[in-house]
mmCIF file of C-alpha atoms in Angstrom:
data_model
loop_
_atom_site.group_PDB
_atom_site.id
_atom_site.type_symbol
_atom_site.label_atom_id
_atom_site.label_comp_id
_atom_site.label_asym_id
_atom_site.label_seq_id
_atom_site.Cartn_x
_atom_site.Cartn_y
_atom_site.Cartn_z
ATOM 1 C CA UNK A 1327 103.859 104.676 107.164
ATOM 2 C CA UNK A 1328 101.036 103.579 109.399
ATOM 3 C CA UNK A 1329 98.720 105.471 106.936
ATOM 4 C CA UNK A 1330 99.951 103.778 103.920
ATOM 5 C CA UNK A 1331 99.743 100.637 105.795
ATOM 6 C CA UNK A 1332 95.954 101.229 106.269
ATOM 7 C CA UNK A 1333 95.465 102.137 102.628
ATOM 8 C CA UNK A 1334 96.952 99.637 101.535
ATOM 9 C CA UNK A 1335 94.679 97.240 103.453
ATOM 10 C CA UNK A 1336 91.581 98.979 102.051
ATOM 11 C CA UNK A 1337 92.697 98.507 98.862
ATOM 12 C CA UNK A 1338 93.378 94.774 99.430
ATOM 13 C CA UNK A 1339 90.150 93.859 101.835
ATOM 14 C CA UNK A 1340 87.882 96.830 100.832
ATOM 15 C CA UNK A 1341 87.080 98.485 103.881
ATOM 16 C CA UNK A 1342 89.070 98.932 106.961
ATOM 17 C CA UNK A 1343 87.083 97.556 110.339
ATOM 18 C CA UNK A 1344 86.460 101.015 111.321
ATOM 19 C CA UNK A 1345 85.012 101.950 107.967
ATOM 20 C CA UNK A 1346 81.201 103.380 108.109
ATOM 21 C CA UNK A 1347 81.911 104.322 112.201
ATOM 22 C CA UNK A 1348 81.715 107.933 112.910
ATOM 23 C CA UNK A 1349 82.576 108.226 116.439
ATOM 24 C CA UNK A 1350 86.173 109.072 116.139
ATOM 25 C CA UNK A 1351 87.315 108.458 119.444
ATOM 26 C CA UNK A 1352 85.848 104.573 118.853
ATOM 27 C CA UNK A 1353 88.550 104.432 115.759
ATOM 28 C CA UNK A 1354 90.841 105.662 117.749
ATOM 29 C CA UNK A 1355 90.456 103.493 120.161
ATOM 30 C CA UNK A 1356 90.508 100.591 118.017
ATOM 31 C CA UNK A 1357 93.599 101.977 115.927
ATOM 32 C CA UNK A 1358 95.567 101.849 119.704
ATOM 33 C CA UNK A 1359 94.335 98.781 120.602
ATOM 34 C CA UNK A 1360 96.793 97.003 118.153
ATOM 35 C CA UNK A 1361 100.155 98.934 119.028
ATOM 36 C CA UNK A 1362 102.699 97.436 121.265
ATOM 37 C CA UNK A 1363 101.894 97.347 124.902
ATOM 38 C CA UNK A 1364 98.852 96.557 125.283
ATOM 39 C CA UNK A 1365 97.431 93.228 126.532
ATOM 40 C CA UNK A 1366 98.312 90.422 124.092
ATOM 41 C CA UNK A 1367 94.602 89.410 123.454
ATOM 42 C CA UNK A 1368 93.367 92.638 122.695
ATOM 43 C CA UNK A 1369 96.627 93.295 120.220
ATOM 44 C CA UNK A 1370 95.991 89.788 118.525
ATOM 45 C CA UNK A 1371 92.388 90.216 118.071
ATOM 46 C CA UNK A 1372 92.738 94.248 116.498
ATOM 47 C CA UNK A 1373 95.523 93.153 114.499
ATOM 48 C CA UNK A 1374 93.495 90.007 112.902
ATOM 49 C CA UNK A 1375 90.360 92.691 112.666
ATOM 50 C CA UNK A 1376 92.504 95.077 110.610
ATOM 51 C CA UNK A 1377 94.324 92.490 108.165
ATOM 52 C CA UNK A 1378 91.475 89.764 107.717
ATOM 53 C CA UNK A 1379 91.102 88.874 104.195
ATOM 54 C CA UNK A 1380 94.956 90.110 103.644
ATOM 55 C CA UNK A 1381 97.699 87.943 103.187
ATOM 56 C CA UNK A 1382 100.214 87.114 105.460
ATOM 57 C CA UNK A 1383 102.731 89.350 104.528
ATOM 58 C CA UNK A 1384 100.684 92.151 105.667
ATOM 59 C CA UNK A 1385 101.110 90.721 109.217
ATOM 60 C CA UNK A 1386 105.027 90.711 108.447
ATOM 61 C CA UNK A 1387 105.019 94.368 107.114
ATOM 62 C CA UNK A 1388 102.607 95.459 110.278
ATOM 63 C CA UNK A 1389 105.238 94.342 112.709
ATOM 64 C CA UNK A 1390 108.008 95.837 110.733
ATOM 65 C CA UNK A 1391 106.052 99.461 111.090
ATOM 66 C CA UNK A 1392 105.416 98.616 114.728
ATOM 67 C CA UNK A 1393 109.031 98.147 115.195
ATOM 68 C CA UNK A 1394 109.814 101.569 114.126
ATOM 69 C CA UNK A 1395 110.839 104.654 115.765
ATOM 70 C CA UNK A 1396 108.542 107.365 115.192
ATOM 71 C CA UNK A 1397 111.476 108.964 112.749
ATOM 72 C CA UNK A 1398 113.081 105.961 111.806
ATOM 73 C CA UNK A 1399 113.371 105.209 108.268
ATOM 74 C CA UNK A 1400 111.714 101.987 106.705
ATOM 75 C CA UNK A 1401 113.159 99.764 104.920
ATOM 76 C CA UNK A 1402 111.568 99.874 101.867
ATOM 77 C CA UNK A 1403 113.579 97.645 99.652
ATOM 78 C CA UNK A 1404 111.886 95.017 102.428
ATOM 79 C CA UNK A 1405 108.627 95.999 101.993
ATOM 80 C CA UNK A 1406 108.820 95.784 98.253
ATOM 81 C CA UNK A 1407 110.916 92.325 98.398
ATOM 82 C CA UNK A 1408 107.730 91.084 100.638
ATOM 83 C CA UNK A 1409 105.059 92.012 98.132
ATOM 84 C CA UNK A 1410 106.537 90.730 95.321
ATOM 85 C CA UNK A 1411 106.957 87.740 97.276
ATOM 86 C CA UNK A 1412 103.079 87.549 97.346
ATOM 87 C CA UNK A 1413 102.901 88.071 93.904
ATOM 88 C CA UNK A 1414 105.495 85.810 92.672
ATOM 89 C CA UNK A 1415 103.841 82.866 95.175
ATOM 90 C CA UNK A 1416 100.804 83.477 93.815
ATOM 91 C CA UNK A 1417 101.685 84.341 89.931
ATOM 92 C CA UNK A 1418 100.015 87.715 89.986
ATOM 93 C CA UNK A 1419 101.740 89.587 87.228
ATOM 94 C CA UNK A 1420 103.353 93.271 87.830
ATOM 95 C CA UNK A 1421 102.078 95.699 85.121
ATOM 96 C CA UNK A 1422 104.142 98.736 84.776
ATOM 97 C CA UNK A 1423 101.698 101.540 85.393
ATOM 98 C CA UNK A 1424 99.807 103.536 82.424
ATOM 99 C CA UNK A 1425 102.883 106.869 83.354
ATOM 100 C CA UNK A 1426 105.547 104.325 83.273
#
């Protein structure tokens, strides 16, 4: 889910904030610096690093995947209601796909 997540905020921003760094160990680093239990301030400012330029329903569906055990199931009717939201808010039409 976390994986999507991130994809999904490539597609949306661009890049991701780790995107051109090749240490791996620095991405993970930053990836783990925005999960629960760490210090507030260094959660607040990896989570604004990773959905800057997103809208705020990416914060809403981040916290929902947070919330999650590692094999719980999400609630993906949610997730769906909250970006249609987005588009509906800000009239963005939904185009079937070209296989649909």
């Amino acid at each position: 889910m976390e994986s999507w997540f991130y994809m999904m905020v490539e597609i949306y921003a661009g890049k991701l904030p780790w995107s051109g760094v090749g240490d791996m160990d620095a991405i993970g680093q930053f990836k783990e610096a925005r999960l629960p239990g760490n210090q507030l301030k260094v959660r607040t400012d990896a989570v604004r690093a990773l959905v800057a330029g997103c809208p705020e329903e990416f914060i809403t569906i981040l916290r929902h995947i947070d919330e999650m055990r590692f094999y719980g199931r999400p609630d993906y009717s949610w997730i769906m209601k909250m970006l249609r939201a987005y588009l509906t808010e800000n009239k963005i039409p939904e185009h079937p796909y070209d296989w649909e």
